[in-house]
mmCIF file of C-alpha atoms in Angstrom:
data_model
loop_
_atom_site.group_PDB
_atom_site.id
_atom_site.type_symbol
_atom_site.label_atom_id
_atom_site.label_comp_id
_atom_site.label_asym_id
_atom_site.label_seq_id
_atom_site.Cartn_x
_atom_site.Cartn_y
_atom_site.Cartn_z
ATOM 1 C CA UNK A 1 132.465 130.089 163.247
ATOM 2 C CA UNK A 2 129.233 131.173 161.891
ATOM 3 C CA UNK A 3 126.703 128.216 161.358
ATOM 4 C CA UNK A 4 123.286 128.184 159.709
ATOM 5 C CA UNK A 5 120.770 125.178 159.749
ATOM 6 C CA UNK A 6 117.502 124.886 157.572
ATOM 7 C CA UNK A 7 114.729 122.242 158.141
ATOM 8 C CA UNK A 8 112.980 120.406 157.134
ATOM 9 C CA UNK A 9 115.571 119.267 154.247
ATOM 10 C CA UNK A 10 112.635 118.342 152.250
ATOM 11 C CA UNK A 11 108.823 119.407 152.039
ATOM 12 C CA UNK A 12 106.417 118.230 150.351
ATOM 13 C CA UNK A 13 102.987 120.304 150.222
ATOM 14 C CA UNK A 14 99.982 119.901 148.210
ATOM 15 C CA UNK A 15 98.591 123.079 146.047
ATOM 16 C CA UNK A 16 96.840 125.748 148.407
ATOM 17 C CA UNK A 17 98.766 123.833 151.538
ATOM 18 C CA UNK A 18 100.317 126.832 153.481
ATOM 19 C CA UNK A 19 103.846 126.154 155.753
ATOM 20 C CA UNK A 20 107.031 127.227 157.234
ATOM 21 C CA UNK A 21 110.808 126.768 156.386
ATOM 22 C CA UNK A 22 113.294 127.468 158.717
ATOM 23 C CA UNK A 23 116.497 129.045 159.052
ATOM 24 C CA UNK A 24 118.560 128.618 162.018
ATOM 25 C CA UNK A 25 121.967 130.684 162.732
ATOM 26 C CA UNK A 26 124.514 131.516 164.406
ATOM 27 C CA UNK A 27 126.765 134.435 163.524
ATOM 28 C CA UNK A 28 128.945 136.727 165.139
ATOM 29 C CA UNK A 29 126.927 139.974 164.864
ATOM 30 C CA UNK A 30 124.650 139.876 161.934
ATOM 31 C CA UNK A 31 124.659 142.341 159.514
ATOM 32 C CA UNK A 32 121.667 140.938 157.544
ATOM 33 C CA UNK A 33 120.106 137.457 156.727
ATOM 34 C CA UNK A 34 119.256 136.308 152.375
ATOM 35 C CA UNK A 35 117.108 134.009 151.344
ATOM 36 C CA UNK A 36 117.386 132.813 147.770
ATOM 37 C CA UNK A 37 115.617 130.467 145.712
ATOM 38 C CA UNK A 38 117.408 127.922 143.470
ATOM 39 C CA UNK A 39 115.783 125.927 140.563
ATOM 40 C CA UNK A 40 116.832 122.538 139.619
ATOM 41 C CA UNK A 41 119.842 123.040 136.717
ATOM 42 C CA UNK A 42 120.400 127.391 137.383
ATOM 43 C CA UNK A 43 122.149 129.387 139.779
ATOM 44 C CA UNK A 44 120.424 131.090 143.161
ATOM 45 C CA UNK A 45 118.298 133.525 142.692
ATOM 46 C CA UNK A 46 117.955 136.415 145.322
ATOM 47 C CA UNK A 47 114.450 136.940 147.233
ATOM 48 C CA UNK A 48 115.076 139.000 150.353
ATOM 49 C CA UNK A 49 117.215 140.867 152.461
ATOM 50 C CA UNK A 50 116.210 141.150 156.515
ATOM 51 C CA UNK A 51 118.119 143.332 158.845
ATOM 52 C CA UNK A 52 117.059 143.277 161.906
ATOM 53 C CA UNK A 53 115.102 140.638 164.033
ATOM 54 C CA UNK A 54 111.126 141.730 163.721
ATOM 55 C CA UNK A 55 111.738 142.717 159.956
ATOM 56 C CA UNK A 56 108.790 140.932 157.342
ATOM 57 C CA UNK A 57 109.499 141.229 153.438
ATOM 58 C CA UNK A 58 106.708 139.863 151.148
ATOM 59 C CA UNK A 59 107.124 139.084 148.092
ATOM 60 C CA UNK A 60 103.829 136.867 146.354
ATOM 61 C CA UNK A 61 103.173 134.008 148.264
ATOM 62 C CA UNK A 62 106.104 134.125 150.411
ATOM 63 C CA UNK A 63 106.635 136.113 153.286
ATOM 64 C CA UNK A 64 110.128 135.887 155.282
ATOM 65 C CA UNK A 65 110.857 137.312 158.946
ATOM 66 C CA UNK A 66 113.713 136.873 161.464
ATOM 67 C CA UNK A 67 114.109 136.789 165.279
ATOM 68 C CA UNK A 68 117.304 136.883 166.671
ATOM 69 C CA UNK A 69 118.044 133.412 166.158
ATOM 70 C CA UNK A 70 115.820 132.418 163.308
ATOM 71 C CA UNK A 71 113.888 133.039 160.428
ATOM 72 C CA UNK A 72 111.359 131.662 158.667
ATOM 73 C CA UNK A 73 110.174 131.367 155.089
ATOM 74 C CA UNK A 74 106.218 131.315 154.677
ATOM 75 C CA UNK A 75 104.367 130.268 152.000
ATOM 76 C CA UNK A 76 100.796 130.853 151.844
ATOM 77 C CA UNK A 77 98.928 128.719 149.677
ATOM 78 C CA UNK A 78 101.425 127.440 147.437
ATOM 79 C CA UNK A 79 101.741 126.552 144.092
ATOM 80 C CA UNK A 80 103.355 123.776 141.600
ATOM 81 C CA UNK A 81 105.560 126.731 140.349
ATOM 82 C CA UNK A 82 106.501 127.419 143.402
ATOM 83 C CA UNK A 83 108.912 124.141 143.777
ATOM 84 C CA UNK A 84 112.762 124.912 144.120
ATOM 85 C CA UNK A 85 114.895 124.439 146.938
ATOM 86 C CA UNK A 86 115.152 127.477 149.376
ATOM 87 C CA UNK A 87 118.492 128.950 150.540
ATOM 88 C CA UNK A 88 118.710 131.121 153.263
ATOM 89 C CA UNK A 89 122.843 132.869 154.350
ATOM 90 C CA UNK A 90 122.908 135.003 157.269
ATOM 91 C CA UNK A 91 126.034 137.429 156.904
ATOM 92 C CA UNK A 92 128.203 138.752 159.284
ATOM 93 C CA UNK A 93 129.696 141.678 156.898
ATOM 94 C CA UNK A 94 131.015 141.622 153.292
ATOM 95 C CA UNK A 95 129.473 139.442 150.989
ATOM 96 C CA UNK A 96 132.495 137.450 151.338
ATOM 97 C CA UNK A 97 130.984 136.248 154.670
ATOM 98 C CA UNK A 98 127.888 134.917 153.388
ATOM 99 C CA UNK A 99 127.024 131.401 154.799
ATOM 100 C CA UNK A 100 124.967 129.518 153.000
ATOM 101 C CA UNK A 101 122.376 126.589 154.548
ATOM 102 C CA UNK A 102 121.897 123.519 152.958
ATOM 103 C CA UNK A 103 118.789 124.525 151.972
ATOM 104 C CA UNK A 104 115.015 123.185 151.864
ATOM 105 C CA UNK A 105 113.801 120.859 148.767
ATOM 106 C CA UNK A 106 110.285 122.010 148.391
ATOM 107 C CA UNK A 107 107.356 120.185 146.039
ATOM 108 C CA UNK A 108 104.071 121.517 145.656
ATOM 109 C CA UNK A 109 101.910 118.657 144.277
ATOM 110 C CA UNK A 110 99.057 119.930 142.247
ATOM 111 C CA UNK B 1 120.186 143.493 137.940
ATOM 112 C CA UNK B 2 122.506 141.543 136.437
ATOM 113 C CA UNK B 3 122.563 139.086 134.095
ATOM 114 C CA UNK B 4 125.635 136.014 134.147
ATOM 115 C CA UNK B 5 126.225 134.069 131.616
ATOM 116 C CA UNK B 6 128.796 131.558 132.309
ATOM 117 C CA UNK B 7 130.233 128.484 129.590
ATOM 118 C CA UNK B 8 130.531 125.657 129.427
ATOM 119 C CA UNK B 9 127.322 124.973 131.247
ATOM 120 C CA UNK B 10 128.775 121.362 131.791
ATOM 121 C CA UNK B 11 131.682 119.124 130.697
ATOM 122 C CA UNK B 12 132.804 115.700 130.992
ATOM 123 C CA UNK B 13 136.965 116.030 131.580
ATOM 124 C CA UNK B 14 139.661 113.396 132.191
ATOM 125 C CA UNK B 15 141.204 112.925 135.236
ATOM 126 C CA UNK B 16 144.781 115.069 135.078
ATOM 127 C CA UNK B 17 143.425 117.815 132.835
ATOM 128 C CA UNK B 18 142.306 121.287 132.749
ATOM 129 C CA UNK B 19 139.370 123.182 132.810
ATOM 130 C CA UNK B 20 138.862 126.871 132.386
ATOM 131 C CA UNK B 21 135.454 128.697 133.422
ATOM 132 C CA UNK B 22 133.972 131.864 131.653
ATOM 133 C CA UNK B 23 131.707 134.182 133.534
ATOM 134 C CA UNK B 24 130.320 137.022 131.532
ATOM 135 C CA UNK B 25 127.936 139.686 133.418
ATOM 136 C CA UNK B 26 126.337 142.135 131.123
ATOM 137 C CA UNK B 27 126.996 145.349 133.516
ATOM 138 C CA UNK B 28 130.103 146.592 134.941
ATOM 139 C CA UNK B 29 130.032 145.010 138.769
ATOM 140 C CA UNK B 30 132.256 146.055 141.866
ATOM 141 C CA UNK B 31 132.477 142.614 143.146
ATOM 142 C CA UNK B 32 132.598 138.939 141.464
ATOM 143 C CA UNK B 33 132.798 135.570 143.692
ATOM 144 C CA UNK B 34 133.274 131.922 142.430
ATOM 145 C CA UNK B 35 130.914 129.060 144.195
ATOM 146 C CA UNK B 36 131.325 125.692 144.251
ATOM 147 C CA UNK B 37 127.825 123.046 145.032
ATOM 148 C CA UNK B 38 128.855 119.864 145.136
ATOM 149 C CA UNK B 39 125.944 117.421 144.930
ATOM 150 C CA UNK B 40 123.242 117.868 147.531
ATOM 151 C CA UNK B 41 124.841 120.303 149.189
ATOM 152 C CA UNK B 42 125.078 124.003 149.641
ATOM 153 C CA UNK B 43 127.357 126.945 148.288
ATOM 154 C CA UNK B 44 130.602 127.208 149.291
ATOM 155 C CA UNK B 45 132.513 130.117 148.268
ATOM 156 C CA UNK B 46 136.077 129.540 146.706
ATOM 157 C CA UNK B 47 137.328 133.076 145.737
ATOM 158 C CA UNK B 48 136.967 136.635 145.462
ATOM 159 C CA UNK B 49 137.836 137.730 141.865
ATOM 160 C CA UNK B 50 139.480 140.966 142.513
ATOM 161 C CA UNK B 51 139.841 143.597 139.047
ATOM 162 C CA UNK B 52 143.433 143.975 138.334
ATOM 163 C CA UNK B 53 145.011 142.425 140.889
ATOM 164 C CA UNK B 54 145.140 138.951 142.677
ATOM 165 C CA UNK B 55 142.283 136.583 144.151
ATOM 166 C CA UNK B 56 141.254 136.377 147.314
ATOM 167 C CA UNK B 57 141.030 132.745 148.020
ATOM 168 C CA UNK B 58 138.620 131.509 151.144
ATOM 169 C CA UNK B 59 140.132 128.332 153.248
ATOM 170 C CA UNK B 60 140.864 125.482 151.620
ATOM 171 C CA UNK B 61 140.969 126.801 148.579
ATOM 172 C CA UNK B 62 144.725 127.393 146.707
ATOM 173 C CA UNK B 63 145.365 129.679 143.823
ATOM 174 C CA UNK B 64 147.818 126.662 142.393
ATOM 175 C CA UNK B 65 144.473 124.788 142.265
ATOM 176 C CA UNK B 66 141.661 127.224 140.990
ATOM 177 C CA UNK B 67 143.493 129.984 139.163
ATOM 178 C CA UNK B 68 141.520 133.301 138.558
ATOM 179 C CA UNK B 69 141.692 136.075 136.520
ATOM 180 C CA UNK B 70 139.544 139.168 136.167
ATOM 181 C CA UNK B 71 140.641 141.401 133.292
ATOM 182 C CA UNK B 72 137.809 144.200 133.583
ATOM 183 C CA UNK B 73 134.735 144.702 135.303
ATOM 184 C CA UNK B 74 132.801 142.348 133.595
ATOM 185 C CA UNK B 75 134.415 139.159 133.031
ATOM 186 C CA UNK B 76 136.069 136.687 134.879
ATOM 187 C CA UNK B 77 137.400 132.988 134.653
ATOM 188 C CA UNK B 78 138.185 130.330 136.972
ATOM 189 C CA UNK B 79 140.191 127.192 136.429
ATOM 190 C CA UNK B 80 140.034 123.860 137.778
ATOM 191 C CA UNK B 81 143.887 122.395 137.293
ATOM 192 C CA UNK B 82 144.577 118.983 137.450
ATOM 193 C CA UNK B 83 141.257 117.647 138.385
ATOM 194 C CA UNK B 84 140.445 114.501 140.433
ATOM 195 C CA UNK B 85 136.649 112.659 140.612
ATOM 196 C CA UNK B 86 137.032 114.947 144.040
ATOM 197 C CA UNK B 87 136.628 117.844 141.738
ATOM 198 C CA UNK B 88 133.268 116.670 140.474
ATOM 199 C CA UNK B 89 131.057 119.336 141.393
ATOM 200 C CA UNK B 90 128.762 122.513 139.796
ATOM 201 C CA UNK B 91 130.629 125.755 139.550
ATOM 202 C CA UNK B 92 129.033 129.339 140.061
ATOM 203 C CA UNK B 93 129.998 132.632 139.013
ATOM 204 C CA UNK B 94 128.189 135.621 140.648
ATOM 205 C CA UNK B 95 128.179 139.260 141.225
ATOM 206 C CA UNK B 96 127.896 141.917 143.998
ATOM 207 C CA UNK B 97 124.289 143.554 143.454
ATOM 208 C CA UNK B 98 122.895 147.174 145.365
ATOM 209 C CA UNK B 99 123.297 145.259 148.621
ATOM 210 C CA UNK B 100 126.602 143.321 150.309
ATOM 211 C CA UNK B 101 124.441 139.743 150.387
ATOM 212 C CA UNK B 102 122.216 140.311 147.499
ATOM 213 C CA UNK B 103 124.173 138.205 144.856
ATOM 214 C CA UNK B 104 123.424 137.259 141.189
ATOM 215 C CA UNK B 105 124.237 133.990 139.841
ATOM 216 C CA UNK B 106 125.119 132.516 136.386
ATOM 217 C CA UNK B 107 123.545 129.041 135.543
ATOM 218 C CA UNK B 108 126.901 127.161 136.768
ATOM 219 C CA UNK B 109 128.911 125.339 135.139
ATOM 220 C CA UNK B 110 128.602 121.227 135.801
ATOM 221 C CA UNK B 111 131.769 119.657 135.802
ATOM 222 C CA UNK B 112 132.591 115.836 135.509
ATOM 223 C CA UNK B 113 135.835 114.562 136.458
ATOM 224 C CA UNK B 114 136.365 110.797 135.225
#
């Protein structure tokens, strides 16, 4: 059964404060891993695809990459806006067998 | 991209009753799921909503229980019959975009079972 695990569950940063959220899975050949980002009150909303482990997407302020166990969400000198909780669903196929993580809570404090 | 628009964006229901979901996406899409977050926790998918034909319902989830239809390729419902407290939960409609795991999703729908 696949499994995915993010940490921490909730992070709390102060503006400019750069960190890490993680992602780790377990999944019967992955065919590529999602992250999404989900405001408080509105659906997910898609951020990157990675493929294969070594793979880096940018996008802003956030920069995601993936081993073959992990990945991890960057941020680099957040902002306020930049609260939401993070999802990240590694996929063994079809999007029917997308598994989504619990996700991380993240607060930027100004 | 797509855009979902789903209604009722919430709804306060009696216990015994039921509810029926509307998910409107403004493009034609291949592929439209049905999510359920229950509080502090993540996505879980319930069904596939499959044009023309029946559902394809994931594990614990019964067609008796959360009826779907899809009538065309841009509109689907989902029904919660008989609810329970249990069924207390947000409900998400989204759509297939260029890639298999690169979903969009409506604004759910928050449901209240008394």
């Amino acid at each position: 059964e696949d499994q995915v695990t993010q940490s921490p569950e909730a992070l709390r940063l102060q503006e400019g404060e750069s960190s890490s959220l993680n992602c780790s899975y377990t999944v019967s050949g992955l065919r590529g891993l999602f992250w999404y980002r989900q405001d408080p009150g509105k659906g997910p909303e898609f951020l990157f695809t990675l493929y294969s482990a070594g793979e880096e997407k940018e996008k802003e302020r956030l920069k995601a990459t993936l081993t073959k166990k992990e990945s991890f969400l960057h941020i680099t000198a957040p902002k306020p806006e930049d609260s939401a909780t993070y999802l990240c669903a590694p996929s063994s196929g079809s999007a029917r067998q997308l598994t989504f993580g619990s996700g991380t809570q993240l607060t930027v404090l100004p | 991209s797509a855009v979902i628009s789903q209604k009722p964006s919430r709804d306060i229901c009696q216990r015994g009753t039921s509810l029926t979901i509307q998910c409107q996406v403004d493009s034609q899409v291949t592929m439209m799921f049905w999510y359920r977050q229950q509080p502090g926790q993540s996505l879980t998918l319930i069904a596939t909503a499959n044009q023309g034909s029946e559902a394809t319902y994931e594990s614990g989830f019964v067609i008796d229980k959360f009826p779907i239809s899809r009538p065309n390729l841009t509109f689907s419902t989902l029904t919660v019959s008989n609810m329970s407290p249990e069924d207390s939960s947000i409900y998400l409609c989204s759509a297939s975009g260029r890639g298999a795991g690169e979903l969009f999703f409506g604004e759910g729908s928050r449901l209240t079972v008394l």
